[in-house]
Short mmCIF file of N, CA and C in Angstrom, two decimals:
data_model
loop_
_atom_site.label_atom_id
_atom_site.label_comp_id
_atom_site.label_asym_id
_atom_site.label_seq_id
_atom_site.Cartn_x
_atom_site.Cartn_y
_atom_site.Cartn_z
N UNK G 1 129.59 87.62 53.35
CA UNK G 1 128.81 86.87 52.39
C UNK G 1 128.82 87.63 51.07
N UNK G 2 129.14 87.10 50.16
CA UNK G 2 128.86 87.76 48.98
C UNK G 2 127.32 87.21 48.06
N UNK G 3 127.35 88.37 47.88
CA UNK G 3 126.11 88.52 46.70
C UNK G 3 126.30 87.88 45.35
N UNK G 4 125.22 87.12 45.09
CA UNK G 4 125.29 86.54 44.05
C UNK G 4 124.31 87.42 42.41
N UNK G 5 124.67 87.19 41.57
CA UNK G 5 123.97 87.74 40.48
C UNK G 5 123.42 86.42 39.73
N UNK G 6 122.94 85.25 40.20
CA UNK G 6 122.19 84.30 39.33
C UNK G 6 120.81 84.84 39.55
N UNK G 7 120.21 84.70 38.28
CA UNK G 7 118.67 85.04 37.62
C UNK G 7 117.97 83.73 37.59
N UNK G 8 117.13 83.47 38.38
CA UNK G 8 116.48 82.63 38.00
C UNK G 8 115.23 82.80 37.39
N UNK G 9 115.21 83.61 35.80
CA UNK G 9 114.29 83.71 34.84
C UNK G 9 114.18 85.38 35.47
N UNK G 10 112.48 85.70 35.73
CA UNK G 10 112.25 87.01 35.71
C UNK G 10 111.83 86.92 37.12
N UNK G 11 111.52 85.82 37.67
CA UNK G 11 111.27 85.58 38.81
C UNK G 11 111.81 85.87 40.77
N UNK G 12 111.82 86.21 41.40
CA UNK G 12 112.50 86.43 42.77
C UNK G 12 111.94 84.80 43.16
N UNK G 13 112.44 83.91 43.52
CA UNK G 13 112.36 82.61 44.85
C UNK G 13 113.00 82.69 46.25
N UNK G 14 112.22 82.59 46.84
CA UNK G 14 112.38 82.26 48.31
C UNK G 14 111.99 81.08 48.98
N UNK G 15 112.60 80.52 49.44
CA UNK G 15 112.35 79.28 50.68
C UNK G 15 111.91 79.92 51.96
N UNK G 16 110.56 80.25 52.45
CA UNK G 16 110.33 80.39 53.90
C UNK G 16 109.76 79.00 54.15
N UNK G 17 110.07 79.06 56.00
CA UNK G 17 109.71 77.72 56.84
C UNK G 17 108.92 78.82 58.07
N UNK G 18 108.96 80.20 58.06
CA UNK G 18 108.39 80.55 59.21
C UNK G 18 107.04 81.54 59.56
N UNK G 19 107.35 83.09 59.50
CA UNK G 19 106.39 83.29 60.05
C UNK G 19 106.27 84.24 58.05
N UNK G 20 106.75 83.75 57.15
CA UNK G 20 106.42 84.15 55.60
C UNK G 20 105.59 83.38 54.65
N UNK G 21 105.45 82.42 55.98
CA UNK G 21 104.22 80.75 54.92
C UNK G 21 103.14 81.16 55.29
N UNK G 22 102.35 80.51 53.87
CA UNK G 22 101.40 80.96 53.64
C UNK G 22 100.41 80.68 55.35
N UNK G 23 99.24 81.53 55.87
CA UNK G 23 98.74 81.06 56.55
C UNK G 23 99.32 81.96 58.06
N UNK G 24 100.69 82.05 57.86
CA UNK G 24 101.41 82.61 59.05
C UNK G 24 101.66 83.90 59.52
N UNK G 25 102.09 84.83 60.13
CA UNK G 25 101.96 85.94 60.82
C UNK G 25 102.06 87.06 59.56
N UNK G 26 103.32 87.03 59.06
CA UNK G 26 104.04 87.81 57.82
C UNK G 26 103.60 87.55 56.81
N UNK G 27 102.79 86.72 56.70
CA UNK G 27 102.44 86.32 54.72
C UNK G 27 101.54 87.63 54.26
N UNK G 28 100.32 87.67 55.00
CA UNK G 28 99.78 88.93 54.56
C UNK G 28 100.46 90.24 54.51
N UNK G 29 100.90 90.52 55.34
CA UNK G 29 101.57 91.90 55.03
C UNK G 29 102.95 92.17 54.00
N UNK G 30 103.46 90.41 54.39
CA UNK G 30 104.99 91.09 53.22
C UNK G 30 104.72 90.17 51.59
N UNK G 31 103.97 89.33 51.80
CA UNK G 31 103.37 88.21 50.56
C UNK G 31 101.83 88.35 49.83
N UNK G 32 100.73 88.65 50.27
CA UNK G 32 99.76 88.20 49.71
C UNK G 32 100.13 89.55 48.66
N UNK G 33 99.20 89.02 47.73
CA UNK G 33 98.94 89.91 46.77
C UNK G 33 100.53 90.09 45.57
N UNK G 34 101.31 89.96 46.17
CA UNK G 34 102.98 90.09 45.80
C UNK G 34 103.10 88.31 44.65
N UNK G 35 102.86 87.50 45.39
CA UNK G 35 103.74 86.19 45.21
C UNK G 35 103.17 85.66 44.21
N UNK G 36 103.35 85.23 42.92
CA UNK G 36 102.61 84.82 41.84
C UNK G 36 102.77 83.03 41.60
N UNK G 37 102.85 82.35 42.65
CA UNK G 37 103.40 80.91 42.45
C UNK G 37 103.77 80.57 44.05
N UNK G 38 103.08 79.45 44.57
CA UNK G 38 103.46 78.70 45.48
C UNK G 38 103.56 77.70 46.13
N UNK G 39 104.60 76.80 46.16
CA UNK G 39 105.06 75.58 45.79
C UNK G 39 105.23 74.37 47.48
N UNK G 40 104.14 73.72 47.97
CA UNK G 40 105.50 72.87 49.50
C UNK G 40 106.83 72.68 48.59
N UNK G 41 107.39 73.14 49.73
CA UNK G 41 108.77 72.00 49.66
C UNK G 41 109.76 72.07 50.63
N UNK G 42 110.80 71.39 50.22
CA UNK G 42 111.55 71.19 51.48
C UNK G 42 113.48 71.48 51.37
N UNK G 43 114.09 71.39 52.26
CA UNK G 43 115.82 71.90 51.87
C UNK G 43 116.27 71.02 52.72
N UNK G 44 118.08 70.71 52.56
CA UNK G 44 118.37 70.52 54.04
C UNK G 44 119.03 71.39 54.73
N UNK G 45 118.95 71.19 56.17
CA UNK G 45 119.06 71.98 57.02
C UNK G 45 118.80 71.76 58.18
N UNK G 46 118.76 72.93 59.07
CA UNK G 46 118.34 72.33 60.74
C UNK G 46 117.82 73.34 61.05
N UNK G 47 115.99 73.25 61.56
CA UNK G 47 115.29 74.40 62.00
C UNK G 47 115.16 74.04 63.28
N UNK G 48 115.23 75.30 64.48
CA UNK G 48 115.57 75.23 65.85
C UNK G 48 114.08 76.57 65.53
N UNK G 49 113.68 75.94 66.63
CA UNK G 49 112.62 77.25 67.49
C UNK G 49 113.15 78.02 68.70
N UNK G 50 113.39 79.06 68.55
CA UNK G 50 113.26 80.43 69.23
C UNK G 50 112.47 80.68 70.40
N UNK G 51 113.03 81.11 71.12
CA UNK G 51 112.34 81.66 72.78
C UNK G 51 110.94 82.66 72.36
N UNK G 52 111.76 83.65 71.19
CA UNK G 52 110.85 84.95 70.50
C UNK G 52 109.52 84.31 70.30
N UNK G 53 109.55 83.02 69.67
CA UNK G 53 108.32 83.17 68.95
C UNK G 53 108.22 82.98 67.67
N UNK G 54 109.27 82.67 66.94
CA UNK G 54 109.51 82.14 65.78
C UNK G 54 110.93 81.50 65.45
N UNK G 55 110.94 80.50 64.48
CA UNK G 55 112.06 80.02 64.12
C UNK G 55 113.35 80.72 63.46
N UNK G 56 114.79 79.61 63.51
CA UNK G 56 115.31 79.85 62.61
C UNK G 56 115.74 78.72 62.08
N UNK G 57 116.55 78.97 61.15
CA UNK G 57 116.77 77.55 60.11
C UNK G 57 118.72 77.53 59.85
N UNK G 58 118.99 76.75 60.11
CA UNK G 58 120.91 76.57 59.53
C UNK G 58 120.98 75.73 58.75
N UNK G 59 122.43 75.66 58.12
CA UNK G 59 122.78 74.32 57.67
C UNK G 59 122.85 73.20 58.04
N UNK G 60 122.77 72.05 57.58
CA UNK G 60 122.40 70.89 57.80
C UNK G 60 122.08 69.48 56.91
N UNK G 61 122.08 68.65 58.09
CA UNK G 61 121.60 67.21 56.85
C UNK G 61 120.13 66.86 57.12
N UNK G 62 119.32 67.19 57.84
CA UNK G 62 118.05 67.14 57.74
C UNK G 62 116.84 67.85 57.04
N UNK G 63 116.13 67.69 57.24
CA UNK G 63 114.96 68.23 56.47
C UNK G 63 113.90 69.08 56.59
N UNK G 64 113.75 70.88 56.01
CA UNK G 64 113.69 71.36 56.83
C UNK G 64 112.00 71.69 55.66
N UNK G 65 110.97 71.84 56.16
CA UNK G 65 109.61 71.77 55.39
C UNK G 65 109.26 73.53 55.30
N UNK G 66 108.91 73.81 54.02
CA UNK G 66 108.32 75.10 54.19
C UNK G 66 107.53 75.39 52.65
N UNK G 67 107.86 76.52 52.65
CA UNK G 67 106.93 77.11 50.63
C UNK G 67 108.36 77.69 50.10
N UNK G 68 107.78 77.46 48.45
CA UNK G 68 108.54 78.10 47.78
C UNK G 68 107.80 79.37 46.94
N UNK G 69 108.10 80.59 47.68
CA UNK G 69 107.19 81.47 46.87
C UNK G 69 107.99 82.37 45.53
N UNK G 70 107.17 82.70 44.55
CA UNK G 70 107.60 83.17 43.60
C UNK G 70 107.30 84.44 43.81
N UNK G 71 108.19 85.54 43.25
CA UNK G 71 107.38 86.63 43.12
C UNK G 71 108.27 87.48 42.07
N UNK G 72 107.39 88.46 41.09
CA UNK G 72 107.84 88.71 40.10
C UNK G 72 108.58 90.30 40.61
N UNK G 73 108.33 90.77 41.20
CA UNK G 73 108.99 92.25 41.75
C UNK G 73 110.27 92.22 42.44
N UNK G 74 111.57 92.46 42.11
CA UNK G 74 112.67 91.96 42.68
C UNK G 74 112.75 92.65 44.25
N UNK G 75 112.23 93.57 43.65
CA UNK G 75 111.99 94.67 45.33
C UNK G 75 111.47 93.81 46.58
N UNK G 76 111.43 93.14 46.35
CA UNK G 76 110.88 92.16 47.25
C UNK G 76 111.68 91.48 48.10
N UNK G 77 112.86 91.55 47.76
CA UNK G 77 114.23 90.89 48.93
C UNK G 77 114.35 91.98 49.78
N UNK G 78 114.34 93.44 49.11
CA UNK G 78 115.07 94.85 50.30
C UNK G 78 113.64 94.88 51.09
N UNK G 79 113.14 94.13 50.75
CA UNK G 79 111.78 94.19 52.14
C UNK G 79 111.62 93.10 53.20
N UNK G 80 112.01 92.00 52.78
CA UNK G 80 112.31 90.94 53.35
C UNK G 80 113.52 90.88 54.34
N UNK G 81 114.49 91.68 53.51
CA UNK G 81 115.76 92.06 54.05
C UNK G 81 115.46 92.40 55.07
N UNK G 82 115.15 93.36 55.46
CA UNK G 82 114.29 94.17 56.55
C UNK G 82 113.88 94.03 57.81
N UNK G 83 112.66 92.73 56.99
CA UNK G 83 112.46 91.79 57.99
C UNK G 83 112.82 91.27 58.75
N UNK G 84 113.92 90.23 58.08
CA UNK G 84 114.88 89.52 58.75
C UNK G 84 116.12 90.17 58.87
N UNK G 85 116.61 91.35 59.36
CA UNK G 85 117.58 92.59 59.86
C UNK G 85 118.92 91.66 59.47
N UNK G 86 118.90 91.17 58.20
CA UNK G 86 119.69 91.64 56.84
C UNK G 86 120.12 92.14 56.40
N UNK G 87 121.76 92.90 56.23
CA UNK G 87 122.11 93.80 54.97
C UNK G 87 123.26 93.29 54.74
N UNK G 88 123.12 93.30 53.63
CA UNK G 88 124.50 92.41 52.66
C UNK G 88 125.78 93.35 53.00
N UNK G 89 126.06 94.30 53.52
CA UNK G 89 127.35 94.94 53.32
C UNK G 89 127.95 94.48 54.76
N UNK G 90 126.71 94.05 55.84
CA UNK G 90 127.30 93.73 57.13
C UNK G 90 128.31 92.37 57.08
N UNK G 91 128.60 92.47 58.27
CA UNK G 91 129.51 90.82 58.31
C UNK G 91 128.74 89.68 58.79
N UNK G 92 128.94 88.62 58.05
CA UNK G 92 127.74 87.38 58.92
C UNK G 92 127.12 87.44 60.22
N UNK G 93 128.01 88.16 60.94
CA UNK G 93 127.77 87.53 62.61
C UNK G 93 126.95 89.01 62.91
N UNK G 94 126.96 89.81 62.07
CA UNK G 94 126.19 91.07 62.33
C UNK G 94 124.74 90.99 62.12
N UNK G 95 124.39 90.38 61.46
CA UNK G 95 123.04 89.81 60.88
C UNK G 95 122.94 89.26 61.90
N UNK G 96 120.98 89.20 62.16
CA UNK G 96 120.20 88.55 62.26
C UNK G 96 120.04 86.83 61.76
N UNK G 97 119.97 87.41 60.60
CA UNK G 97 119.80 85.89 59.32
C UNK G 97 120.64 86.39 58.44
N UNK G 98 121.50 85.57 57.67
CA UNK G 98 121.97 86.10 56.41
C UNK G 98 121.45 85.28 55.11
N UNK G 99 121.26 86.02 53.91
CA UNK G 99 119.98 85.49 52.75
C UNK G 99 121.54 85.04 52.27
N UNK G 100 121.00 83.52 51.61
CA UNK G 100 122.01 82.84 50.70
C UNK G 100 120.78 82.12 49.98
N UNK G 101 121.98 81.60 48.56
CA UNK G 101 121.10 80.48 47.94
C UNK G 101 120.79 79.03 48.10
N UNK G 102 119.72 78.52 47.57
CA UNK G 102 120.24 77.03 48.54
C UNK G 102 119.09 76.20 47.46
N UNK G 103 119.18 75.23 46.83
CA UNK G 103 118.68 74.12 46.67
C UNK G 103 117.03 73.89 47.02
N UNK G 104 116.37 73.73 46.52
CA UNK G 104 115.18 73.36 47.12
C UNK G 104 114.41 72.54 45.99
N UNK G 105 113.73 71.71 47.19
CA UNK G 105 112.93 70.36 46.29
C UNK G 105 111.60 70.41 46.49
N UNK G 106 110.90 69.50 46.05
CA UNK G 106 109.53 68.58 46.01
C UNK G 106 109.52 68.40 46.87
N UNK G 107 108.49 67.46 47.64
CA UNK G 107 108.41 66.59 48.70
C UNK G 107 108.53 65.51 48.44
N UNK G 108 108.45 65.14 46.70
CA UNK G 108 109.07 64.06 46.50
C UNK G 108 110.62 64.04 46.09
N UNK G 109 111.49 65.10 46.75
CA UNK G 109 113.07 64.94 46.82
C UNK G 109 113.25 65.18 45.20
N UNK G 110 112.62 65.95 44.25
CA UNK G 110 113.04 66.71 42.80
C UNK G 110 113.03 67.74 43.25
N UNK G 111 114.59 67.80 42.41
CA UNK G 111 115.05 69.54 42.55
C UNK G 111 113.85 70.68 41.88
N UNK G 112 113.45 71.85 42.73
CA UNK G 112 112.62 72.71 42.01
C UNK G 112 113.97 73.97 41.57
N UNK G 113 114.92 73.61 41.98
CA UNK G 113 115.85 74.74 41.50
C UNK G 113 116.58 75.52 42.55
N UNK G 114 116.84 76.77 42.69
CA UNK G 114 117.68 77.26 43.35
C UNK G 114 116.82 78.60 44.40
N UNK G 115 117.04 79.11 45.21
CA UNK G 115 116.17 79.76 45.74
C UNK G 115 116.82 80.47 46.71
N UNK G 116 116.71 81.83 47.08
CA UNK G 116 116.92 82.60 48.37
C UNK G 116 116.14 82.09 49.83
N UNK G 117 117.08 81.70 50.76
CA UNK G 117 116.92 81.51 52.10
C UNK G 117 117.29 82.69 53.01
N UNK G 118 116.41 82.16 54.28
CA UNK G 118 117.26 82.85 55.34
C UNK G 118 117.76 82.36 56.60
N UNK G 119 119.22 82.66 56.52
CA UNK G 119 119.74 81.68 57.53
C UNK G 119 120.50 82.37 58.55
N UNK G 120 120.52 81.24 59.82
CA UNK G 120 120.66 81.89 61.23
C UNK G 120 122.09 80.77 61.39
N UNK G 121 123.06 81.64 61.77
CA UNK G 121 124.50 80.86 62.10
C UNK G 121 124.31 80.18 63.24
N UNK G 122 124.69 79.02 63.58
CA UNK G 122 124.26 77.86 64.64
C UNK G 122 125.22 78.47 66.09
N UNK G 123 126.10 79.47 65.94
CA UNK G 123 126.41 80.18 67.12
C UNK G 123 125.40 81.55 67.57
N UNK G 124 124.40 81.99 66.86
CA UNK G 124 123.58 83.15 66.88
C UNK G 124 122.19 82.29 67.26
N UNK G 125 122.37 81.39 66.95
CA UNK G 125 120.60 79.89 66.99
C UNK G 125 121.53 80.24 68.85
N UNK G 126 122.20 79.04 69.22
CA UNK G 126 122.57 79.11 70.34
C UNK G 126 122.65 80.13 71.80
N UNK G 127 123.01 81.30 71.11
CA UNK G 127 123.12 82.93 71.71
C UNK G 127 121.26 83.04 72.38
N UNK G 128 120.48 83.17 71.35
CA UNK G 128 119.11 82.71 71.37
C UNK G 128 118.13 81.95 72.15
N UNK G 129 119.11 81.03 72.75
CA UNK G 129 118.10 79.80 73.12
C UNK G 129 117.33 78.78 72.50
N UNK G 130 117.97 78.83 71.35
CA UNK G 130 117.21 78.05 69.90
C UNK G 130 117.23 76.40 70.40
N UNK G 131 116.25 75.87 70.43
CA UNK G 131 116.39 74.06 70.49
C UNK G 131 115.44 73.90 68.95
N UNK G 132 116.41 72.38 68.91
CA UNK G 132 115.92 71.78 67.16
C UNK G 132 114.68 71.52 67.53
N UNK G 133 114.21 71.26 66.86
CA UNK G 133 112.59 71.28 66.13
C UNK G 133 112.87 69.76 64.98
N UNK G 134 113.35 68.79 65.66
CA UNK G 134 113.35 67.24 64.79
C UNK G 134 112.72 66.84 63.61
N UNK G 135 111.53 67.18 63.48
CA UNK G 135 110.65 67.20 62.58
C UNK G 135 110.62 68.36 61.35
N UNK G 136 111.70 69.41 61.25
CA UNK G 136 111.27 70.02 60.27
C UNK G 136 110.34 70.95 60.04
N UNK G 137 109.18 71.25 60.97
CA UNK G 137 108.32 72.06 60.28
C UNK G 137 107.82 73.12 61.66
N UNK G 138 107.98 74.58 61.50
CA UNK G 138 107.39 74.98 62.39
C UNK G 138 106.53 75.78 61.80
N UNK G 139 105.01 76.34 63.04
CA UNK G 139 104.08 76.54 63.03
C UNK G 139 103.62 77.49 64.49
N UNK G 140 103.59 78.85 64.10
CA UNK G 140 103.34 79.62 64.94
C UNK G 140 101.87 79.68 65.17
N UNK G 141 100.69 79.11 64.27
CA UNK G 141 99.83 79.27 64.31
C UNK G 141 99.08 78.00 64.57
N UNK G 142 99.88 76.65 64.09
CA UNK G 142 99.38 75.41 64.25
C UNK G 142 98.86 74.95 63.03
N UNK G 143 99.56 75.47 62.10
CA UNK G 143 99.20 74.84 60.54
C UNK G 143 99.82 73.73 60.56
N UNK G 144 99.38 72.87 59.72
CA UNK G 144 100.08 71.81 59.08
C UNK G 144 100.79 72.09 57.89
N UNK G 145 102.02 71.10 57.48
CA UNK G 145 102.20 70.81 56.20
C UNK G 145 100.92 70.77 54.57
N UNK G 146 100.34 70.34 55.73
CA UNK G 146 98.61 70.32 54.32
C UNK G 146 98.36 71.33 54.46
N UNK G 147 98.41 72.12 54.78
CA UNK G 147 97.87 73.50 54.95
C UNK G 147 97.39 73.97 53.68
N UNK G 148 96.51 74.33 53.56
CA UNK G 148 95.84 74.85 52.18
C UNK G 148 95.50 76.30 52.11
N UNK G 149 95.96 77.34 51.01
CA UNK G 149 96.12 78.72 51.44
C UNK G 149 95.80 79.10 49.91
N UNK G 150 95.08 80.48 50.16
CA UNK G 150 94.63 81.17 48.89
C UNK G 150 95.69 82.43 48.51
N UNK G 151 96.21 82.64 47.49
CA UNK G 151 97.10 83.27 47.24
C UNK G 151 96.41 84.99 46.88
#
C-alpha cells in the first residue's frame, strides 16, 4: 500500500464504524479530549463482525454507518496505527487492517470529503470468522446510530 501525502487542511479525518465511535470501547482512551469535530456518516463498503468482539469493514457496494472524527494532532494515526496493528512498510496481508483513503458522506449521501479508514482484506475478514453485518452498523455496546455523545 502506498502512502499518500493529501492534506486535508490542518486537520487528521478518520472514518471509524467500531470500537473508535463515539460512546464505544476505544473512544475514551484513543479520542476524547483529542478530536475537535464529529460528524455521522457513512462509506461504501462491507462491515462483517468478528468472533473477537469487534468489527471489520472491506470494500464494497453497501453501506457501511459510523463517525467522522476530526482531529487536529497528526500524531494521531501512529496511535491508531497501533491500534489497529498497522504499519505502512508491511505488506497488505501482514496487517491486521490496512489505513487507506476513502470517500465519506452525510447520511444524506453529500460528499463530506476524503478521510482515513481502516480496512480488513475480505481473505483476512474470512481467516477470522467474520459474517456480514447487512445493516451497516455495529455496536459493541448497543448504541444506536442516534447515539448522542459529548466530545
Amino acid at each position: 500500500m502506498v502512502e499518500s501525502n493529501i492534506k486535508f487542511s490542518d486537520l487528521v479525518r478518520v472514518f471509524v464504524y467500531s470500537t473508535l465511535k463515539p460512546g464505544e470501547a476505544n473512544y475514551k482512551r484513543y479520542c476524547s479530549g483529542k478530536v475537535v469535530d464529529v460528524k455521522i456518516a457513512l462509506v461504501q463498503g462491507k462491515l462483517f463482525a468478528l468472533p473477537m468482539g469487534y468489527p471489520a469493514m472491506t470494500l464494497g457496494d453497501s453501506q457501511v454507518y459510523g463517525y467522522l472524527l476530526s482531529f487536529s494532532n497528526p500524531k494521531i494515526l501512529n496511535e491508531l496505527d497501533v491500534l489497529e496493528d498497522y504499519q505502512p512498510n508491511r505488506q497488505t496481508p501482514e496487517n491486521l487492517y490496512n489505513r487507506q483513503i476513502i470517500e465519506v458522506y452525510e447520511p444524506q449521501s453529500l460528499s463530506l470529503g476524503w478521510a482515513w479508514v481502516y480496512l480488513m482484506t475480505l481473505k483476512k475478514v474470512d481467516q477470522l470468522g467474520g459474517f456480514l453485518q447487512p445493516g451497516g452498523w455495529w455496536s459493541g455496546c448497543g448504541l444506536t446510530p442516534k447515539y448522542s455523545y459529548d466530545l
